[in-house]
Coordinates of C-alpha atoms in Angstrom, one line a residue:
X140 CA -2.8 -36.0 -11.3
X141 CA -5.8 -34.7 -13.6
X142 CA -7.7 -33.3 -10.8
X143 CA -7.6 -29.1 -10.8
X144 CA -6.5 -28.0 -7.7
X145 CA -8.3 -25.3 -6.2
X146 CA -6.9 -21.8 -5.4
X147 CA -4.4 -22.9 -8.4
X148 CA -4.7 -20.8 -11.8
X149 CA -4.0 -24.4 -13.4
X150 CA -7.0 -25.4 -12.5
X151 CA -8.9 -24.3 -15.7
X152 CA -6.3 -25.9 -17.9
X153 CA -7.0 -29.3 -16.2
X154 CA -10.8 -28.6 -16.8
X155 CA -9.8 -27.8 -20.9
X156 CA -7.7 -31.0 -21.1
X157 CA -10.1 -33.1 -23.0
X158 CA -12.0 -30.3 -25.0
X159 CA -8.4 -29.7 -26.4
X160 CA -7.2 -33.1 -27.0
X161 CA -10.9 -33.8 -29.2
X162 CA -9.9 -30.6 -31.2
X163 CA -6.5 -31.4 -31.8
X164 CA -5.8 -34.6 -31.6
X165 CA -2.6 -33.5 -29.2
X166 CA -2.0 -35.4 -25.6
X167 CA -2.0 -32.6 -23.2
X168 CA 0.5 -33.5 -20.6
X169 CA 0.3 -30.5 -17.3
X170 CA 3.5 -30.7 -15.3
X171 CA 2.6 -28.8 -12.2
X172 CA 5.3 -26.6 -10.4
X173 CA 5.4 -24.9 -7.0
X174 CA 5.4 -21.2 -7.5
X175 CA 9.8 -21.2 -6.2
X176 CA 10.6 -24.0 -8.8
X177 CA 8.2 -22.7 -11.9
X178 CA 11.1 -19.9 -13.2
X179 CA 13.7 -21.8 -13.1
X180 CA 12.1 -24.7 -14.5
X181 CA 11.2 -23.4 -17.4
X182 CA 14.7 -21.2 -17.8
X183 CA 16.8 -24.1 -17.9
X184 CA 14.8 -26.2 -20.4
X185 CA 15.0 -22.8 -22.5
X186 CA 18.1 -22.1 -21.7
X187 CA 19.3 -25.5 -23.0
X188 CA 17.2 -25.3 -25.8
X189 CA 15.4 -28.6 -24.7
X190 CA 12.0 -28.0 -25.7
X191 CA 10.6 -30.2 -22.5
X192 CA 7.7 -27.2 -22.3
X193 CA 5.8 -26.4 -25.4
X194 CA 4.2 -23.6 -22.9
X195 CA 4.2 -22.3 -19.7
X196 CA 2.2 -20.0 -17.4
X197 CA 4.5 -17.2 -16.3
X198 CA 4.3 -13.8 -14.1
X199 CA 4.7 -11.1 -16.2
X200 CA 7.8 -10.0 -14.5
X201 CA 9.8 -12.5 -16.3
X202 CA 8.8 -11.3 -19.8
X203 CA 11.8 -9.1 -19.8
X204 CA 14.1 -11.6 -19.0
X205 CA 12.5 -14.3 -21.4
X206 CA 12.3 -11.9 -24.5
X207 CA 15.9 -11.0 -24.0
X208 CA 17.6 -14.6 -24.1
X209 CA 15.3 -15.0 -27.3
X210 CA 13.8 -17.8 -25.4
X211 CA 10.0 -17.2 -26.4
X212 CA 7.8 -17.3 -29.6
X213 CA 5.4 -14.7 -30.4
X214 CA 1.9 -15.3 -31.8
X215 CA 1.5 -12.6 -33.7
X216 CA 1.3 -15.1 -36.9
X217 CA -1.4 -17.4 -35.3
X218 CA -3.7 -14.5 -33.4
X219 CA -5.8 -14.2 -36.2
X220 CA -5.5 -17.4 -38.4
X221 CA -9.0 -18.8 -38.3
X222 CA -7.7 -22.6 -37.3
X223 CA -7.2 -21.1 -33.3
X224 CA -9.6 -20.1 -31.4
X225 CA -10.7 -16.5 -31.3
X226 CA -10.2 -14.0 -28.7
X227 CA -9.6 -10.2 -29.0
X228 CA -7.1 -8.5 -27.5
X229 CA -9.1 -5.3 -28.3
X230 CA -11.6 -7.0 -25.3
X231 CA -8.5 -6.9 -22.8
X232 CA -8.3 -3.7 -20.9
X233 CA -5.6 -0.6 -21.9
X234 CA -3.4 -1.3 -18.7
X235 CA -3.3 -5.3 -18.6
X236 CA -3.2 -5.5 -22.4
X237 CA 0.1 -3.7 -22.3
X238 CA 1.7 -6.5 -20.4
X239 CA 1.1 -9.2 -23.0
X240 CA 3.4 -7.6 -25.9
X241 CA 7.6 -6.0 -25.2
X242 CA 8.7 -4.5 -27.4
X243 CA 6.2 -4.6 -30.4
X244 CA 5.6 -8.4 -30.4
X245 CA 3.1 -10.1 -28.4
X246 CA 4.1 -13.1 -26.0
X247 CA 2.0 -13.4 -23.5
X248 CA -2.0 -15.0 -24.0
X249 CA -4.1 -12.5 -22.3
X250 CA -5.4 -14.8 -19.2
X251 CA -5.3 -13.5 -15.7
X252 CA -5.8 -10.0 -15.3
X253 CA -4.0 -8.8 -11.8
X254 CA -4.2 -5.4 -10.1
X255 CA -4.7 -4.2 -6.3
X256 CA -7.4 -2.6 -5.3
X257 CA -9.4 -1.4 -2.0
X258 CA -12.6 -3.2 -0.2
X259 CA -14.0 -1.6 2.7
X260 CA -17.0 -2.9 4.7
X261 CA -19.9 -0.9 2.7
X262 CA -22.2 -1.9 5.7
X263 CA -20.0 -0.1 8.3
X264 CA -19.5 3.2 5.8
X265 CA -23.3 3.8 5.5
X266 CA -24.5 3.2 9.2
X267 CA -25.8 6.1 10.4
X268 CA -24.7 6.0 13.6
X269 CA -21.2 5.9 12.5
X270 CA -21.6 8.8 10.3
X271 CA -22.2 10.9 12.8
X272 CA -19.8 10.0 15.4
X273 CA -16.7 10.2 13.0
X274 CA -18.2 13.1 11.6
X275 CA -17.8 14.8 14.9
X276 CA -14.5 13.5 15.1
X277 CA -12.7 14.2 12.1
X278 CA -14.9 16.9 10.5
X279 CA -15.4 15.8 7.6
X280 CA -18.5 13.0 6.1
X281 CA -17.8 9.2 6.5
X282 CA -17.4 8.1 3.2
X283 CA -15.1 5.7 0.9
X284 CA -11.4 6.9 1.1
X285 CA -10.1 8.7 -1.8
X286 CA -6.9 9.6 -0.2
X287 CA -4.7 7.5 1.8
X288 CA -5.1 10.0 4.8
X289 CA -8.9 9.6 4.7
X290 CA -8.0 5.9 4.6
X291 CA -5.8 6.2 8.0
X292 CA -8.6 8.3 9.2
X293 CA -11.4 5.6 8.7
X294 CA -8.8 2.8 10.5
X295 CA -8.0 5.0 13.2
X296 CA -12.0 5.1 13.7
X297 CA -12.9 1.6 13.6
X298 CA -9.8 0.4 15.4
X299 CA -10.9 -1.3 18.6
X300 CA -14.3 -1.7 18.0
X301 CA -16.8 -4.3 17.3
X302 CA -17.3 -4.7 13.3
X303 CA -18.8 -8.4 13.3
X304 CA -21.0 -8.6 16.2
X305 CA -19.4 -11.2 18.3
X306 CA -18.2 -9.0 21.5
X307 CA -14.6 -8.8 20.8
X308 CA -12.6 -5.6 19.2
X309 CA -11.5 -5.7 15.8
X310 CA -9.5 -3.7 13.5
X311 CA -9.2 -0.9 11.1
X312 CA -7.1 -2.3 8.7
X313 CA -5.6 -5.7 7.6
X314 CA -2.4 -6.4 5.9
X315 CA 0.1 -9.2 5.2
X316 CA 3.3 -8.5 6.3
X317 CA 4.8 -11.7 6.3
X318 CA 8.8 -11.5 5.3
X319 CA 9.5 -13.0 2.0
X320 CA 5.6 -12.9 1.0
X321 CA 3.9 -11.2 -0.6
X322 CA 4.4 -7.3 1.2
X323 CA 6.4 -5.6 -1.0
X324 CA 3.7 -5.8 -4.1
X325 CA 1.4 -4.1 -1.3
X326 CA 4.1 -1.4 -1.2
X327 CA 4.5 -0.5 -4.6
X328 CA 0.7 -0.2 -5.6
X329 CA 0.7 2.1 -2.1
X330 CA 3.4 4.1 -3.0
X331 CA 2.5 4.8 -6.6
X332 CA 0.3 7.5 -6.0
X333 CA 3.4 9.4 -3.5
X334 CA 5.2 9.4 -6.6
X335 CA 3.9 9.2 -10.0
X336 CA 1.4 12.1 -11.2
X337 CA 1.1 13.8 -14.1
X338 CA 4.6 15.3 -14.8
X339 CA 6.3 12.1 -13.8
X340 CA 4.1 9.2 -15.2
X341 CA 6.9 6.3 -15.6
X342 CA 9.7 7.1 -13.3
X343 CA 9.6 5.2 -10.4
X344 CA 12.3 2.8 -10.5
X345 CA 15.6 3.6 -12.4
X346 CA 16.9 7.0 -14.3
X347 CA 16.3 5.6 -17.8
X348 CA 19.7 7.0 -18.5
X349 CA 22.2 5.8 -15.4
X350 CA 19.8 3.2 -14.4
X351 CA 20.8 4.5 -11.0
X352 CA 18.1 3.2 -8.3
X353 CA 15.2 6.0 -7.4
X354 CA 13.7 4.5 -4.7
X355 CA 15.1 6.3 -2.2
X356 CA 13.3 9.2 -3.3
X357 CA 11.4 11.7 -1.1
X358 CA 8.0 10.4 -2.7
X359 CA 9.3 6.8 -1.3
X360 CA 9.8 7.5 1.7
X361 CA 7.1 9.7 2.6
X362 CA 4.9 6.4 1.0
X363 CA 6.4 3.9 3.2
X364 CA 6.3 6.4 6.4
X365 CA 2.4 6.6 5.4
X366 CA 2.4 2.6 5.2
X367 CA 3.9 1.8 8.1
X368 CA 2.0 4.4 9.8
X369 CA -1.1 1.9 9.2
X370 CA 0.3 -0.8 10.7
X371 CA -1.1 0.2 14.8
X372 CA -4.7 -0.1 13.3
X373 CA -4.5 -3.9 12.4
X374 CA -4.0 -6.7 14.1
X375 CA -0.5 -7.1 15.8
X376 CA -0.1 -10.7 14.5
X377 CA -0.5 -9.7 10.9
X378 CA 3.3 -9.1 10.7
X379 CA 3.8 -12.6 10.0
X380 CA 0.5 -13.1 8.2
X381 CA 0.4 -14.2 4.7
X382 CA -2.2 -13.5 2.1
X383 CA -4.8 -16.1 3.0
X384 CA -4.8 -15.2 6.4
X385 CA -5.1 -11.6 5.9
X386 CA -7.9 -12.2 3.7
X387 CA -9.4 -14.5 6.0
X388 CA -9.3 -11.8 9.0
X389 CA -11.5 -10.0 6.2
X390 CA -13.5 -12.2 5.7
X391 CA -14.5 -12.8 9.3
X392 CA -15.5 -9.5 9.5
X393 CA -12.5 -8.4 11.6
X394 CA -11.4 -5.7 9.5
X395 CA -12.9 -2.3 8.2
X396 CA -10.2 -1.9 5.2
X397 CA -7.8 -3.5 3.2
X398 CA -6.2 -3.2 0.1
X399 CA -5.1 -6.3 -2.4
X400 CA -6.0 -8.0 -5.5
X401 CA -9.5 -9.5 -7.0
X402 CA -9.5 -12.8 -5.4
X403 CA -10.7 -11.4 -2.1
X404 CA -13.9 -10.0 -3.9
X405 CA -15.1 -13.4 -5.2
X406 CA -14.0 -15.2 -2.0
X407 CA -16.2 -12.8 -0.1
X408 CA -19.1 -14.5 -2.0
X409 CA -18.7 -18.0 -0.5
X410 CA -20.8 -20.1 2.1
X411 CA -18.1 -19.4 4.6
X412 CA -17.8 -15.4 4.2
X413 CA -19.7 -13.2 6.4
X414 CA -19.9 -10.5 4.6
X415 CA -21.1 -11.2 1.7
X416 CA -23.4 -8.5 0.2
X417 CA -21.2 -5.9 2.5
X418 CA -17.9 -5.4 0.9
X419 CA -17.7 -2.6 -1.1
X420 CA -14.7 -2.2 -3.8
X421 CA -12.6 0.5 -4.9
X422 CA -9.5 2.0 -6.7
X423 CA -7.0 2.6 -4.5
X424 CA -7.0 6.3 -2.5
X425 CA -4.5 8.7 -4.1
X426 CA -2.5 11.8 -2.7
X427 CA -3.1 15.2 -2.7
X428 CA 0.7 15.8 -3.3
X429 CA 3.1 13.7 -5.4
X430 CA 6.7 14.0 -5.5
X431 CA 8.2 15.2 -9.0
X432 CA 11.4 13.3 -9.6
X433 CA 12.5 15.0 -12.3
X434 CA 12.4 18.2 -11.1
X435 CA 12.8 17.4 -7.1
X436 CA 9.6 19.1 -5.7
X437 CA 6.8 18.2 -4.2
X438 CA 3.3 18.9 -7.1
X439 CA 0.1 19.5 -5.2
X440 CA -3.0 18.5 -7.0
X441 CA -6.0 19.9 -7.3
X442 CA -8.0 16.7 -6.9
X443 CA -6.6 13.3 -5.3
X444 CA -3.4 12.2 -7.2
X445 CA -4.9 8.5 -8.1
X446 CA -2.6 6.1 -10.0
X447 CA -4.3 2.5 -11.4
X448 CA -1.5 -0.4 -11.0
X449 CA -1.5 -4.2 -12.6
X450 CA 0.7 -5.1 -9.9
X451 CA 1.0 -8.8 -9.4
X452 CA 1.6 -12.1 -12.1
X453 CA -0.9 -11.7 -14.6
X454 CA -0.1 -15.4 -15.0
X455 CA -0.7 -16.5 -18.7
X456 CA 0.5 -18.6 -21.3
X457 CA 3.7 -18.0 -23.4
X458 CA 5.1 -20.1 -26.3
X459 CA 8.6 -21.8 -25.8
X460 CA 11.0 -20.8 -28.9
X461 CA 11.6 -24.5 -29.0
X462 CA 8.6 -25.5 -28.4
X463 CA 7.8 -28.7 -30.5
X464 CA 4.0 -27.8 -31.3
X465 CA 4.0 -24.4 -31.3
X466 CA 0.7 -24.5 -32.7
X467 CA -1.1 -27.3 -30.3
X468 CA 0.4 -24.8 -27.7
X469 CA -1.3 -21.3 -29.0
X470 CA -4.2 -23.5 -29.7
X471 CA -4.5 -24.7 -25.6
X472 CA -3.7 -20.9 -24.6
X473 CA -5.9 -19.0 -27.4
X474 CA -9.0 -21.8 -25.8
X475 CA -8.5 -20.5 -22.4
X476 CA -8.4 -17.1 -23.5
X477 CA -12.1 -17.4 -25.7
X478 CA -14.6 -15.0 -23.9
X479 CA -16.9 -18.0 -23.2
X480 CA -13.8 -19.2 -21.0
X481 CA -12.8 -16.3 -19.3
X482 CA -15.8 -14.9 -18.2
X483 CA -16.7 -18.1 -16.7
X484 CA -13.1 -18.7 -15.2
X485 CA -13.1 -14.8 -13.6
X486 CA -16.8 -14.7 -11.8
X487 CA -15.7 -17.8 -9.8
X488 CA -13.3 -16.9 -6.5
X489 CA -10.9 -19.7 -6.2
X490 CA -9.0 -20.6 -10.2
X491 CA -7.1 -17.6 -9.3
X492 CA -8.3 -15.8 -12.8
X493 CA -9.1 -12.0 -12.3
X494 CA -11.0 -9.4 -14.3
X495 CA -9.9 -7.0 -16.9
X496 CA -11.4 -7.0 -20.2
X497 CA -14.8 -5.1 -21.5
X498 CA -16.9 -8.2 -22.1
X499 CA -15.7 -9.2 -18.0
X500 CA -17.6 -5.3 -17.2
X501 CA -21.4 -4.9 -16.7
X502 CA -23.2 -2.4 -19.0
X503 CA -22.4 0.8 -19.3
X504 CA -18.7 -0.1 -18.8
X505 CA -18.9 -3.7 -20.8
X506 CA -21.0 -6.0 -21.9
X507 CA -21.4 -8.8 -19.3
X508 CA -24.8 -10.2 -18.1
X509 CA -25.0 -9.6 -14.0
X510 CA -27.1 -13.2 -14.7
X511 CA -24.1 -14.6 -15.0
X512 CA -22.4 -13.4 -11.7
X513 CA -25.8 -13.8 -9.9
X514 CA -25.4 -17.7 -11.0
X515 CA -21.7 -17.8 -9.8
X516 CA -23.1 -16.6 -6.5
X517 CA -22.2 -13.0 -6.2
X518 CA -24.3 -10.4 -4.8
X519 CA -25.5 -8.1 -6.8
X520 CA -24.1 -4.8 -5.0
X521 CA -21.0 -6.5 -4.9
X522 CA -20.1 -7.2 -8.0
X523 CA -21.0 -4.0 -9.3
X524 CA -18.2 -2.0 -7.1
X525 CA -16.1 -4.9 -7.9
X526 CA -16.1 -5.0 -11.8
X527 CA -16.2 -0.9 -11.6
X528 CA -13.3 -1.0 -9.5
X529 CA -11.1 -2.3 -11.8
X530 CA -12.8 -0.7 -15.0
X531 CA -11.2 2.5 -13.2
X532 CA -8.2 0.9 -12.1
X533 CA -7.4 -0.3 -15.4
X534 CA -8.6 2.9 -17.3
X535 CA -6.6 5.1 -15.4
X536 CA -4.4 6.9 -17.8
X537 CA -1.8 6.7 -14.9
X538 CA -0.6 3.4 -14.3
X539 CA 2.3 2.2 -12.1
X540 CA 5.3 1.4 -13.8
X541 CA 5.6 -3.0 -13.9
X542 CA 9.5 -3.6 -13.7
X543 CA 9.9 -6.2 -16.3
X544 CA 13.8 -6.2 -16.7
X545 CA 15.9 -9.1 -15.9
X546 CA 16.3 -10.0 -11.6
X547 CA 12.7 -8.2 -11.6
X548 CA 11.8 -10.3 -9.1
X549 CA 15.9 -9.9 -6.8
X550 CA 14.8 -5.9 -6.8
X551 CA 11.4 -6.7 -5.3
X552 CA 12.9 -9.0 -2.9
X553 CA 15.0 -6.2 -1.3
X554 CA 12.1 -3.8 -0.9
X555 CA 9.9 -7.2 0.5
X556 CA 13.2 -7.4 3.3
X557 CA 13.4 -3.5 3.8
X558 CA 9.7 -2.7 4.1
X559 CA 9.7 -5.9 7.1
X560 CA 12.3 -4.1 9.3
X561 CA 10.4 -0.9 9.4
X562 CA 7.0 -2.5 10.2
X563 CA 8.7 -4.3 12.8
X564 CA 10.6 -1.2 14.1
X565 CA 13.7 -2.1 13.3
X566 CA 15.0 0.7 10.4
X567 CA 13.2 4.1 10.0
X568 CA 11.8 4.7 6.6
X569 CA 14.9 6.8 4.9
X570 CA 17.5 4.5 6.4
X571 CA 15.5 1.4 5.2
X572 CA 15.0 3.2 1.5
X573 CA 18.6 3.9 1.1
X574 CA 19.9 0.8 2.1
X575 CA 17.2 -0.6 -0.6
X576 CA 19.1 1.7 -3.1
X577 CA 22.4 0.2 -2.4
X578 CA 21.5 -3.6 -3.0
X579 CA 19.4 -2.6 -5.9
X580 CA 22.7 -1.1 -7.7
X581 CA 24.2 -4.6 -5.9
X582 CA 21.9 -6.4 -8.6
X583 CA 22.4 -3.8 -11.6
X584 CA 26.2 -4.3 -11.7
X585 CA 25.7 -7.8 -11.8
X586 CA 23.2 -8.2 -14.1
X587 CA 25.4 -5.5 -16.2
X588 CA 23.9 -1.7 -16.4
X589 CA 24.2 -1.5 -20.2
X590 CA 22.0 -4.3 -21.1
X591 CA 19.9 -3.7 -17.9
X592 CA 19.3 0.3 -19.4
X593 CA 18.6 -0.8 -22.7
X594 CA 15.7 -3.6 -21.4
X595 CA 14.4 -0.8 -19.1
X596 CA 13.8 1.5 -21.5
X597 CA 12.0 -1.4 -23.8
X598 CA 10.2 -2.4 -21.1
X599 CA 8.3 1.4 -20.5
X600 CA 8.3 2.3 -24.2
X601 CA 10.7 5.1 -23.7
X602 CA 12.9 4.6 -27.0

């Protein structure tokens, strides 16, 4: 039907449908997909070089395995062609800008922006009394996390007691955990900061030259000992939680910390939050050590070892090779990409469209009006941590490596599996990680090593 759905990042394309059909005199026709049948979809219509989709919106970890079965068209001819609407990629953010070109053409039409982040309860952090009492504690000042042992610190504290006001105990952390979810993208913007730093600022996956699986590294595991390590200050049932529920358990004031992407920020604004004007936002904590894989020892750092991430789908539009209007299709994707779009798409919590671009920032970061969020329904305090949060996230010089090479998502799948048995107790950290390592060279022989390497190395920039 024409009706957006909400929650769906569709939904602003259904709102666009008739401002582009005026303009171009093209019938828009959406074909909705569930997330499970959207790749495949689209890879056989390419595949047979059908042409059904003009467009589609993809996750940027199939870019690698679009671009090499020539199955997309870049818009590098129509970006600046005065017939499209205008939009600068200059306005999208270092780190998310880099997903939307491989190699040195440009594919993807910058639209959502995705990244994790952390949100704390602001309210709890600055309350005198528990200043004091987890300053006697721990020894140190209450204050936001900038290591993820602070972080298990300030959930230890919380743990047990009552953060909303409604007589029960809550919790110090939340998480999803839920098998074949959504966990193992949790994982890998935890564990980047365990193991890249300064002297190792891309290898987290493969050895760019054997392509043999680095995951079972000492960095790794020390990472997914710290995650899992988290697990005994949140709620026993979030094991089988998905994201929404998670989010929800935040939302409800049951939580002290948690860790995931933007959406949980806006959602915190709405009539049914309770804690709106108290959630605080912030890069992820860092590591005061990180674990040098190319020379197998463990780098202290002076200050907290913090690594940004644009972990997640970064869903936007790409251009079929056969599509049939190429041009009606950049035209739809450049519309939603204008800055008069976006910004309005980005300060509202449920299309799914996150920040990342200067003119998304308030001043001194960007150039946004906080008139405009005030009118979405943010709180003020809010949406400054928020938009700062991933101003830093994004302009972090370190970023965690996205894996866009062919079975991307197969790779993820096996850390999603692994990191479920040791939160459940069932593998220790090492044996989980090594096991990992075996089914990920499982997938490299049969996607073929050669071709794999060569994709790998595109996909970083290390030519």
């Amino acid at each position: 039907g024409d009706d957006p759905v909400k929650g769906l990042i569709s939904g602003a394309i259904y709102e666009v449908k008739q401002e582009f059909e005026a303009a171009t005199g093209a019938k828009l026709n959406i074909i909705p997909a569930r997330l499970d049948e959207l790749f495949s979809r689209f890879v056989s219509d390419v595949s047979a070089g059908r042409g059904q989709y003009d467009a589609a919106i993809i996750g940027a970890w199939w870019l690698g395995e679009l671009v090499a079965g020539d199955f997309l068209r870049p818009y590098d001819d129509f970006y600046a062609d005065p017939r499209f609407p205008q939009w600068s990629l200059d306005d999208v953010q270092q780190a998310p800008r880099a997903l939307l070109s491989y190699g040195d053409k440009h594919y993807m039409v910058a639209n959502d922006h995705d990244g994790q982040v952390m949100y704390y309860r602001r309210d709890l952090l600055t309350d005198p009394q528990h200043q004091a009492a987890f300053k006697q504690q721990y020894g140190y000042p209450l204050d936001v996390p900038k290591t993820w042992a602070q972080f298990h610190d300030i959930a230890e504290y919380f743990n047990g007691k009552d953060l909303n006001s409604d007589g029960d105990a809550d919790y110090g952390v939340t998480m999803s955990l839920k098998k074949n979810d959504q966990g193992m993208f949790h994982f890998m913007s935890f564990s980047a900061p365990f193991v890249i730093g300064p002297n190792n600022p891309k290898l987290y996956w493969f050895d760019p030259d054997t392509l043999l699986p680095l995951i079972d590294s000492e960095g790794h595991i020390r990472a997914l000992e710290t995650f899992a390590d988290l697990v005994q200050f949140g709620n026993p049932a979030m094991k089988s939680w998905d994201l929404p529920q998670s989010w929800q358990s935040f939302l409800d004031g049951k939580a002290a910390l948690t860790f995931t992407w933007g959406d949980l920020g806006s959602l915190a604004q709405e009539t049914n939050s309770t804690i709106k004007g108290k959630i605080g936002t912030a890069p992820l904590p860092g590591t005061q050590a990180y674990y040098d894989i190319t020379t197998h020892t463990w780098v202290d750092t002076e200050q907290p070892n913090v690594v940004g991430n644009t972990t997640g789908g970064s869903w936007s539009g790409v251009i079929s090779k056969f599509a049939k209007a190429p041009e009606a299709a950049y035209y739809l994707l450049a519309l939603i990409a204008t800055p008069e779009k976006s910004s309005v798409y980005m300060a509202r919590g449920w299309d799914g469209i996150d920040v990342g671009r200067f003119s998304h920032y308030l001043p001194p970061l960007g150039n946004a009006d906080i008139q405009q969020y005030v009118a979405a329904g943010w709180n003020e305090a809010d949406i400054r941590d928020y938009t700062t949060a991933y101003y830093h996230t994004f302009s972090n010089p370190l970023q965690f490596p996205y894996l866009r090479i062919p079975g991307a998502f197969a790779y993820w799948q096996v850390i999603d599996q692994y990191l479920y048995e040791v939160v459940t107790g069932q593998l220790s950290p090492e044996e989980a990680l090594q096991l990992a390592a075996i089914d990920f060279e499982e997938i490299t022989i049969r996607m073929g090593r050669t071709h794999q390497q060569e994709l790998y190395k595109t996909s970083l920039g290390l030519e």
